[in-house]
mmCIF file of N, CA and C in Angstrom:
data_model
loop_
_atom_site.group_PDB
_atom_site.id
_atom_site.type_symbol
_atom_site.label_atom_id
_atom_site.label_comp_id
_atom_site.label_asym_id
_atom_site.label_seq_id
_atom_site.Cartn_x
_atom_site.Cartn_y
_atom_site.Cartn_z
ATOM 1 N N UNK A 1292 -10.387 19.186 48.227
ATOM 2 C CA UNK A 1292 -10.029 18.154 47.277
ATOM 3 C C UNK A 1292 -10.199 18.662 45.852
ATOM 4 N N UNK A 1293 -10.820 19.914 45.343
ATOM 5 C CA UNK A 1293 -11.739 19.601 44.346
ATOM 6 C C UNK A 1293 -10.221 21.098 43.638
ATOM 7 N N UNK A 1294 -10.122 21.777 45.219
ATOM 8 C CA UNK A 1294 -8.561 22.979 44.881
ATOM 9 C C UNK A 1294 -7.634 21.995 44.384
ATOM 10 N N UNK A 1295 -6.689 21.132 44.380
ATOM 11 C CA UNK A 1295 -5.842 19.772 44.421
ATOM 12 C C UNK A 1295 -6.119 19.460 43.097
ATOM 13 N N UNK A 1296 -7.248 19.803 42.864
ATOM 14 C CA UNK A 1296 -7.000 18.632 41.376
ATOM 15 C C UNK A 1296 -8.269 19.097 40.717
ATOM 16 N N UNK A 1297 -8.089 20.717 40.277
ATOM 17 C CA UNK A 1297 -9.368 21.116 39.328
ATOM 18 C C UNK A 1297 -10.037 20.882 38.248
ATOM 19 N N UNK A 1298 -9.749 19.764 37.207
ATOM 20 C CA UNK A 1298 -9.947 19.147 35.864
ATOM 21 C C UNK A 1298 -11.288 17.891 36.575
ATOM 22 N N UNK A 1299 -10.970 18.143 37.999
ATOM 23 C CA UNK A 1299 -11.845 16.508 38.263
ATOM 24 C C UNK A 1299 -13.523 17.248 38.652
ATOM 25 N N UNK A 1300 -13.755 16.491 38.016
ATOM 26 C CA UNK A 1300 -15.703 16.715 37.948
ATOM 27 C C UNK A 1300 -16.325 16.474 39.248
ATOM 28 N N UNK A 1301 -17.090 16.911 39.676
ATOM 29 C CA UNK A 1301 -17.720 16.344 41.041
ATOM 30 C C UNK A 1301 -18.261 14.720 41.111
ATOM 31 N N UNK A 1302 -18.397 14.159 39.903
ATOM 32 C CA UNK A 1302 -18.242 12.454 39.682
ATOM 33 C C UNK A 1302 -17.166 12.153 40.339
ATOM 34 N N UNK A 1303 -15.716 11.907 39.928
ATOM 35 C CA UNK A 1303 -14.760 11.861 40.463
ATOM 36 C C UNK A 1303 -14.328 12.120 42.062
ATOM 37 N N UNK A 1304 -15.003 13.522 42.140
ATOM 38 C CA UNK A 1304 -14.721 13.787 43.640
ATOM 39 C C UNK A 1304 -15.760 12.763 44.418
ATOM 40 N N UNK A 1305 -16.485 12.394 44.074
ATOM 41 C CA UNK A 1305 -17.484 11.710 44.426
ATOM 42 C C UNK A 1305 -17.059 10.667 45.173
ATOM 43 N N UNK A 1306 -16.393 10.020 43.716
ATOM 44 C CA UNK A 1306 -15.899 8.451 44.127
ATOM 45 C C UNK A 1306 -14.675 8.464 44.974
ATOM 46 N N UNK A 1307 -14.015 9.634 44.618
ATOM 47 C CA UNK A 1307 -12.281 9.949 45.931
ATOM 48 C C UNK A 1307 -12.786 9.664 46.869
ATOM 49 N N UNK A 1308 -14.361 10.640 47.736
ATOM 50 C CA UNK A 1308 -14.608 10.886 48.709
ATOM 51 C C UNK A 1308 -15.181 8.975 49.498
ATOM 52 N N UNK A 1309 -15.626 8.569 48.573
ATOM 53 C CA UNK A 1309 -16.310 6.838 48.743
ATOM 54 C C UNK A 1309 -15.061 6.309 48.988
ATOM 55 N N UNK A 1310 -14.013 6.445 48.356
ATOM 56 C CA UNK A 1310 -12.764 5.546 48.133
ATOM 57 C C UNK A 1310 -12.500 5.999 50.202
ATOM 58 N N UNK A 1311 -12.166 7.516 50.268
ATOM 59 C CA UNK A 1311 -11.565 7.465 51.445
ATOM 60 C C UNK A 1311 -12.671 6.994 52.638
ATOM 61 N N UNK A 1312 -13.608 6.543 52.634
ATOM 62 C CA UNK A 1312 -14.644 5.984 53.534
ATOM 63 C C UNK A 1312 -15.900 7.097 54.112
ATOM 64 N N UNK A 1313 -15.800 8.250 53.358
ATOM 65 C CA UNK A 1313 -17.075 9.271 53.757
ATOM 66 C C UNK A 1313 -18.266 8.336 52.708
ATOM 67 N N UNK A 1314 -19.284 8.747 53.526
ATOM 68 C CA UNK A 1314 -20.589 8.546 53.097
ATOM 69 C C UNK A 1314 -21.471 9.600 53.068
ATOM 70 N N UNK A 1315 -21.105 9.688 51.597
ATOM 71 C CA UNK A 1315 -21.857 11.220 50.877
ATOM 72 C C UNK A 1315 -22.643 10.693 49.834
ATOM 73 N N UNK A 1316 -23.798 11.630 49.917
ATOM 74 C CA UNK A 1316 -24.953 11.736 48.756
ATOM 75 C C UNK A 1316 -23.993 11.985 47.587
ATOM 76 N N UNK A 1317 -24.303 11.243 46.463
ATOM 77 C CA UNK A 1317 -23.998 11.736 44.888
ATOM 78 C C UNK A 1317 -24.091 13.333 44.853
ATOM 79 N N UNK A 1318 -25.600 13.347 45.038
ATOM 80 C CA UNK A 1318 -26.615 14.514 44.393
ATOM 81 C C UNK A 1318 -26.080 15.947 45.272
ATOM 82 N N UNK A 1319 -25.673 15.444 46.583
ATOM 83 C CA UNK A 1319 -25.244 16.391 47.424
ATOM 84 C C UNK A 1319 -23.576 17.062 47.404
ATOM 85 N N UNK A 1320 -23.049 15.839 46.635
ATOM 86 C CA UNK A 1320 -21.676 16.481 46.584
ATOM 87 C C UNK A 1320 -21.519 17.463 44.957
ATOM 88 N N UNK A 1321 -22.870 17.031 44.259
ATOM 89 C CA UNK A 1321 -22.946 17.520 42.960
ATOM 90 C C UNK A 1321 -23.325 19.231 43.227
ATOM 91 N N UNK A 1322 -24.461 19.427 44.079
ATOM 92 C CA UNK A 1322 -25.083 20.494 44.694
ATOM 93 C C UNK A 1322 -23.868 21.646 44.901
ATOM 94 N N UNK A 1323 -22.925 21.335 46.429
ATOM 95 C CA UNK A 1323 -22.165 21.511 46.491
ATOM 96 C C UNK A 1323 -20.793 22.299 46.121
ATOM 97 N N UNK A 1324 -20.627 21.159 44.782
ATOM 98 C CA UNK A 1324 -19.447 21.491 43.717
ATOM 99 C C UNK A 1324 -19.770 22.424 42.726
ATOM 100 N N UNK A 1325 -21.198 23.057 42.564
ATOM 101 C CA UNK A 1325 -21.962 23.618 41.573
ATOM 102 C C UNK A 1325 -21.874 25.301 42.143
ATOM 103 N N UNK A 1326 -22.191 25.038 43.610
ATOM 104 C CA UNK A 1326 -22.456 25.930 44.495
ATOM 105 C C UNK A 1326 -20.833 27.073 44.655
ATOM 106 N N UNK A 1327 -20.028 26.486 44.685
ATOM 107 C CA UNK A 1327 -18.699 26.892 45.151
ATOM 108 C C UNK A 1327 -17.983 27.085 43.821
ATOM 109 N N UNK A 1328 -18.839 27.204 42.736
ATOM 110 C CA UNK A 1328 -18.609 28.046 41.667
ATOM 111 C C UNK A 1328 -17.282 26.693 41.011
ATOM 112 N N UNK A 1329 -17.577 25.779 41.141
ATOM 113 C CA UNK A 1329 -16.437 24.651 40.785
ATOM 114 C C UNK A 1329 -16.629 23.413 39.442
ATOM 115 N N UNK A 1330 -17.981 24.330 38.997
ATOM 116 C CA UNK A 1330 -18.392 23.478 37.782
ATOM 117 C C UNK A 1330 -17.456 23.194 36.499
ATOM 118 N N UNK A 1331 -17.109 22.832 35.997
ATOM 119 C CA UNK A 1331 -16.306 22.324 34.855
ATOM 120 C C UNK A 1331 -17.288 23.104 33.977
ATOM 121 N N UNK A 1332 -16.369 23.852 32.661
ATOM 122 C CA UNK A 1332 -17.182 24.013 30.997
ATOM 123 C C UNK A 1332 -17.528 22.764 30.584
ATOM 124 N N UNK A 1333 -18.901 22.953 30.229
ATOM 125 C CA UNK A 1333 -18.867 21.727 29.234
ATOM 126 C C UNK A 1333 -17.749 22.125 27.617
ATOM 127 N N UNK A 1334 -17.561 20.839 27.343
ATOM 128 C CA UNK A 1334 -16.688 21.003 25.797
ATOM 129 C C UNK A 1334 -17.815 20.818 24.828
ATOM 130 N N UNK A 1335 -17.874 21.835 24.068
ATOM 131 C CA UNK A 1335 -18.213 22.194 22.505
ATOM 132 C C UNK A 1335 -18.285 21.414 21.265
ATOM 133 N N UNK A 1336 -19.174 20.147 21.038
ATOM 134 C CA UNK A 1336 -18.869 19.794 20.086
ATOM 135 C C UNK A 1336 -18.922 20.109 18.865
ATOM 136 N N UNK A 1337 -17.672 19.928 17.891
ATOM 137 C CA UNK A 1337 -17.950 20.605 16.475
ATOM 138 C C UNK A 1337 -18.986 20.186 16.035
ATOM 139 N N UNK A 1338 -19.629 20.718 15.150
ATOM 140 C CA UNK A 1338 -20.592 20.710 14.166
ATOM 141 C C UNK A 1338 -20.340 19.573 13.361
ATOM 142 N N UNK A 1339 -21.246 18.661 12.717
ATOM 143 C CA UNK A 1339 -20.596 17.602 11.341
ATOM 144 C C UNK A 1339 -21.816 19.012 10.464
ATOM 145 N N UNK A 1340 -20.640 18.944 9.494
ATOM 146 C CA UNK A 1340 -21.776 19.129 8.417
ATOM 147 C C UNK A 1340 -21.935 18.350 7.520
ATOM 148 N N UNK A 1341 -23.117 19.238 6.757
ATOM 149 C CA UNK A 1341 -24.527 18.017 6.069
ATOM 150 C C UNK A 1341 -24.003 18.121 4.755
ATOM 151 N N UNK A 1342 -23.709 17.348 4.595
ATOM 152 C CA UNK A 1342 -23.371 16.994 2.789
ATOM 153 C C UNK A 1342 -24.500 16.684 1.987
ATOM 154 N N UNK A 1343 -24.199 17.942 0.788
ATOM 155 C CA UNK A 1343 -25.366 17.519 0.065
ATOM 156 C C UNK A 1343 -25.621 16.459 -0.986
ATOM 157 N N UNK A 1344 -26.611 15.820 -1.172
ATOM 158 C CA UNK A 1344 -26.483 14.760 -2.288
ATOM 159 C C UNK A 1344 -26.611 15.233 -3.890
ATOM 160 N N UNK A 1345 -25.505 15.457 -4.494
ATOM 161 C CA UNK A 1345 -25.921 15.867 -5.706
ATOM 162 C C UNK A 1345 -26.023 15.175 -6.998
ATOM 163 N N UNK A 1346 -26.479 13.592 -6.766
ATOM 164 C CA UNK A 1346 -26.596 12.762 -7.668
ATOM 165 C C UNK A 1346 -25.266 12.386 -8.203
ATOM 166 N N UNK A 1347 -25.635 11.292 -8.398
ATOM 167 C CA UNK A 1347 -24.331 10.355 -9.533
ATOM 168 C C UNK A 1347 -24.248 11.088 -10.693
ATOM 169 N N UNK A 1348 -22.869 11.397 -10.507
ATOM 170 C CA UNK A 1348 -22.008 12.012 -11.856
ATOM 171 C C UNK A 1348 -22.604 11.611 -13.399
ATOM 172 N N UNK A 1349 -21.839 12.626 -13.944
ATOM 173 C CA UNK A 1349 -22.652 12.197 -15.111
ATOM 174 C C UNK A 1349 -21.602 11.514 -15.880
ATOM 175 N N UNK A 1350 -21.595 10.208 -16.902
ATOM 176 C CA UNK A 1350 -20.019 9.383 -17.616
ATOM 177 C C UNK A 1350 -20.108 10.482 -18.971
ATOM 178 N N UNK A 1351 -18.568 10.512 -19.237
ATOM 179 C CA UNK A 1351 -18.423 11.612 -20.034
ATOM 180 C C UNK A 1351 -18.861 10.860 -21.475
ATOM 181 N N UNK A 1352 -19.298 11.630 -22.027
ATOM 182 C CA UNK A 1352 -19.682 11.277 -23.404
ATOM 183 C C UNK A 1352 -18.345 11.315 -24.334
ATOM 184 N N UNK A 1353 -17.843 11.504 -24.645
ATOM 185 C CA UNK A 1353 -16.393 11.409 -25.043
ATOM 186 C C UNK A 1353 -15.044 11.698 -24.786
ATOM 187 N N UNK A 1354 -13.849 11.467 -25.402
ATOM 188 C CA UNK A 1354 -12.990 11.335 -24.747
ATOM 189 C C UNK A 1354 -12.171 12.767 -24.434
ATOM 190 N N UNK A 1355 -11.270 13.343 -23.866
ATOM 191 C CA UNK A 1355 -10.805 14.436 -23.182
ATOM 192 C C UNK A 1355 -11.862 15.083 -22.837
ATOM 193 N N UNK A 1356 -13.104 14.652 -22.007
ATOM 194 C CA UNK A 1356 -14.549 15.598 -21.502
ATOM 195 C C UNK A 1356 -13.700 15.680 -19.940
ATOM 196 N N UNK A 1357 -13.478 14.492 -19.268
ATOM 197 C CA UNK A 1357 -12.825 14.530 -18.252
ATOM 198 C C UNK A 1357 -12.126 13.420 -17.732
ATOM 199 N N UNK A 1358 -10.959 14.299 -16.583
ATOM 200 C CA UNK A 1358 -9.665 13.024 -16.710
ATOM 201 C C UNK A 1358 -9.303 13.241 -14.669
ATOM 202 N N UNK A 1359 -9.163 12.388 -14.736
ATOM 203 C CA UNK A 1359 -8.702 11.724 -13.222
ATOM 204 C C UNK A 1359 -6.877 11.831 -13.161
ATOM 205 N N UNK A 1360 -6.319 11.952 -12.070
ATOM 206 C CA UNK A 1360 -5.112 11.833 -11.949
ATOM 207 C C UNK A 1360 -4.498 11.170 -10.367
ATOM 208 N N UNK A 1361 -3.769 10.491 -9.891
ATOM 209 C CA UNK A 1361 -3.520 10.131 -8.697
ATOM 210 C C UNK A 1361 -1.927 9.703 -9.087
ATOM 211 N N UNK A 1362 -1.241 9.487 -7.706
ATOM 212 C CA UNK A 1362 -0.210 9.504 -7.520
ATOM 213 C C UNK A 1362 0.610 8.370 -7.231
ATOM 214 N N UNK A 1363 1.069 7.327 -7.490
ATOM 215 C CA UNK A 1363 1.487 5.716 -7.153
ATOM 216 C C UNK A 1363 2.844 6.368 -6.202
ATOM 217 N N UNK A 1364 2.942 5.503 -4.956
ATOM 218 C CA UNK A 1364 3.899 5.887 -3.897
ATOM 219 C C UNK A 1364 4.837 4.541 -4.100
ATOM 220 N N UNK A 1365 6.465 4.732 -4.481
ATOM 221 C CA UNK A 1365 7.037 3.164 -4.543
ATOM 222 C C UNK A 1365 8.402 3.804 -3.544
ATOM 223 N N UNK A 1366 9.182 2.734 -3.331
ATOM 224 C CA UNK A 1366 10.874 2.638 -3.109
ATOM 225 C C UNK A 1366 11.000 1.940 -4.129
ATOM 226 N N UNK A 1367 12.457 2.700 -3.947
ATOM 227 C CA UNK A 1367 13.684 2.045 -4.964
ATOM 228 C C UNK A 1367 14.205 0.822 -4.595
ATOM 229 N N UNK A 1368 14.857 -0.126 -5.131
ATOM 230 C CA UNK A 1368 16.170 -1.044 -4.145
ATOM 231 C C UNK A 1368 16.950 -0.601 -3.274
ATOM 232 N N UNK A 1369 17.163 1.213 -3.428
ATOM 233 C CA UNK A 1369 18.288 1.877 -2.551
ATOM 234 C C UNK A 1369 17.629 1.866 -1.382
ATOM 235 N N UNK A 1370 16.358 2.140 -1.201
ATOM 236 C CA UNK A 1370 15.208 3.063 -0.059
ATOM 237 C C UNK A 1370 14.476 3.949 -0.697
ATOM 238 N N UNK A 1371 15.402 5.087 -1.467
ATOM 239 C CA UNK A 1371 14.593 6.038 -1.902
ATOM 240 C C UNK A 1371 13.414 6.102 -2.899
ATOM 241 N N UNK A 1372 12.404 6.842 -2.068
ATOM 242 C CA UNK A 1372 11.139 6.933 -2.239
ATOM 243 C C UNK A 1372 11.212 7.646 -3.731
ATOM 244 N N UNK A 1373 9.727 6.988 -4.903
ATOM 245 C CA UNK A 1373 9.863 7.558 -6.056
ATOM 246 C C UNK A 1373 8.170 7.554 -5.787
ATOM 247 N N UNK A 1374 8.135 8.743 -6.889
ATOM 248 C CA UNK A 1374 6.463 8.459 -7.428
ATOM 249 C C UNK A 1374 6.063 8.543 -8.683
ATOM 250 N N UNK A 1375 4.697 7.997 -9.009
ATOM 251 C CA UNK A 1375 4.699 8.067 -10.497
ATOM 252 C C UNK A 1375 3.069 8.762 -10.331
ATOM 253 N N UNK A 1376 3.338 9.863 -11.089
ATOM 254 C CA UNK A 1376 1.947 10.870 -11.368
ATOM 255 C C UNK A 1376 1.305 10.181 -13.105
ATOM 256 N N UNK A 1377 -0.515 9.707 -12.871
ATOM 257 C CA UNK A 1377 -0.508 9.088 -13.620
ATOM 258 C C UNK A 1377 -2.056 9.752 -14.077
ATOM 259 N N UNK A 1378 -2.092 10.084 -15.202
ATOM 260 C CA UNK A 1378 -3.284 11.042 -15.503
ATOM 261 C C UNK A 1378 -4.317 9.844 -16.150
ATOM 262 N N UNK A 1379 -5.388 9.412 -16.270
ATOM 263 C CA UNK A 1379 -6.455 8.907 -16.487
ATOM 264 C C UNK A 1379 -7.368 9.645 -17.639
ATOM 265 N N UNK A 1380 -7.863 9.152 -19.034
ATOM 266 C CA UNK A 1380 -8.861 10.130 -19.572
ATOM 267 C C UNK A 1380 -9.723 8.781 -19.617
ATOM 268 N N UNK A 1381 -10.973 9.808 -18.497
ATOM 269 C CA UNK A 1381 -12.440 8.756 -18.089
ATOM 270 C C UNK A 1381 -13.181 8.649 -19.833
ATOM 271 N N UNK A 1382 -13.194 9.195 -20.629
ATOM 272 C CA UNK A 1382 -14.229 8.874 -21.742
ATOM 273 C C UNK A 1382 -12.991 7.433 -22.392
ATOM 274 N N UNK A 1383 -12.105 7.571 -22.427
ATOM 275 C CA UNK A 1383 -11.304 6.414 -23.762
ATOM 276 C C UNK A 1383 -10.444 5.474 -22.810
ATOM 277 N N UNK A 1384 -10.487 5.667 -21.406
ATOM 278 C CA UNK A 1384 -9.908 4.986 -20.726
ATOM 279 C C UNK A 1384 -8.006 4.997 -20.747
ATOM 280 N N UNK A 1385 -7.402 5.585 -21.435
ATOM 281 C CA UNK A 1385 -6.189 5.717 -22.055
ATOM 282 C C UNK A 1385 -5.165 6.362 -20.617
ATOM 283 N N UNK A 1386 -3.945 6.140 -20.975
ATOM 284 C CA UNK A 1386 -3.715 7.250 -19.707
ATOM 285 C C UNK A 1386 -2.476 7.752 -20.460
ATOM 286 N N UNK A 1387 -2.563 9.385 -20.800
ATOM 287 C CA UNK A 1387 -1.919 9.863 -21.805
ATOM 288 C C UNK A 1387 -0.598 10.721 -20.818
ATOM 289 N N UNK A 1388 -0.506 10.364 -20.016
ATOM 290 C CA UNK A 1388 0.534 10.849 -19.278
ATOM 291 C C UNK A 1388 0.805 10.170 -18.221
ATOM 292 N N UNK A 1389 2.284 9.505 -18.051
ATOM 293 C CA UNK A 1389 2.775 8.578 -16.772
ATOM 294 C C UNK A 1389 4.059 9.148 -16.403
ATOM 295 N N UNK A 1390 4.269 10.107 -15.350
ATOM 296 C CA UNK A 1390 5.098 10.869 -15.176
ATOM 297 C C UNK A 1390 5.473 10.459 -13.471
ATOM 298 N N UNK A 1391 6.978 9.776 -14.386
ATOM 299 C CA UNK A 1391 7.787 9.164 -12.696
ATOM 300 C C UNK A 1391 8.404 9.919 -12.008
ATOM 301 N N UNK A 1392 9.171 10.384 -11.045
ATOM 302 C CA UNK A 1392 10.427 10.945 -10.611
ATOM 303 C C UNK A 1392 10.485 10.783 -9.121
ATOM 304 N N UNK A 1393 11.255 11.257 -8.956
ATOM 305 C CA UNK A 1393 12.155 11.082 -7.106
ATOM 306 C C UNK A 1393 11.139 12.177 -6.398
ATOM 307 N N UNK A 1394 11.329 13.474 -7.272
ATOM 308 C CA UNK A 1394 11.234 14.757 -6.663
ATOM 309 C C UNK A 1394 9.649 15.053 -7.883
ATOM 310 N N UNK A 1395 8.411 15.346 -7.130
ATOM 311 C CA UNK A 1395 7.639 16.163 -8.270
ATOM 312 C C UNK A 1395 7.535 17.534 -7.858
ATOM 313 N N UNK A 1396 7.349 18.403 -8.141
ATOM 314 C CA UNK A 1396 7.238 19.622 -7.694
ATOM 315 C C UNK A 1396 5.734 20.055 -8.365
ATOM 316 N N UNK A 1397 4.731 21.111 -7.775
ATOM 317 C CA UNK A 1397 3.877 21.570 -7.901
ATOM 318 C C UNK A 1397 3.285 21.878 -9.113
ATOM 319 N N UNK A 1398 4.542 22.681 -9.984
ATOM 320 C CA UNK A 1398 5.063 23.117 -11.437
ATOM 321 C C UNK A 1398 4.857 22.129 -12.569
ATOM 322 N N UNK A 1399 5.137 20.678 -12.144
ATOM 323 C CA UNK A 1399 5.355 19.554 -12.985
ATOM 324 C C UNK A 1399 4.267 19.206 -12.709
ATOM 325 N N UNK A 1400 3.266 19.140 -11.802
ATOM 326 C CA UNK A 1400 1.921 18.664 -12.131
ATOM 327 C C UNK A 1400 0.985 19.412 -12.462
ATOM 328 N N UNK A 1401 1.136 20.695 -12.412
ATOM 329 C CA UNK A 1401 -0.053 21.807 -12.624
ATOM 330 C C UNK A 1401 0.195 22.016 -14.126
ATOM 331 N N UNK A 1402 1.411 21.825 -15.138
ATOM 332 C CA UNK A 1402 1.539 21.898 -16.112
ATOM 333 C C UNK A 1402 0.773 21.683 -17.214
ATOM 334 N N UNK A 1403 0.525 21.981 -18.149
ATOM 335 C CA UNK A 1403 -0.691 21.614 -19.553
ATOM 336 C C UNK A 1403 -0.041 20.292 -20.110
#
């Protein structure tokens, strides 16, 4: 049973074997399935890593110290998708650049 369908754990074979009316030990069909070299890998869990806490930011003391930027996602009336790239300066609150288009390219936002 265990040749037939190798992904299945000796749990599984367990309960097949209950389903078809044998009366088998758990522990014995576990023994067994271990024995005949039929153990499953365990799977690997990734790692989380540990993020460090590096305190609350510091608010900029004046204005162009530092600036935020994000991207507004719209449709048109046609369908077609537009976006508007919108730069933020955190000290004066201002937003000195609102840059719409269909198409942005990499070039147009990495720009000075």
């Amino acid at each position: 049973m265990a040749q037939a369908c190798p992904r299945f754990g000796f749990l599984r074979i367990w309960i097949l074997f209950c389903r078809e009316g044998w009366l088998v030990n758990r522990k014995r069909v576990g023994r067994l399935y271990r024995l005949g070299g039929l153990q499953l890998r365990m799977r690997v869990r990734r790692r989380k890593h540990i993020t460090l806490h590096r305190g609350p930011a510091h608010p900029p003391m004046g204005p162009a110290e530092r600036w935020s930027m994000d991207f507004v996602h719209d449709t048109l009336a046609d369908g077609r998708p537009f976006r508007i790239l919108t730069v933020v300066d955190n000290g004066s609150r201002q937003s000195p650049v609102l840059e719409a288009g269909v198409r942005m390219s990499g070039e147009l936002v990495g720009r000075p």
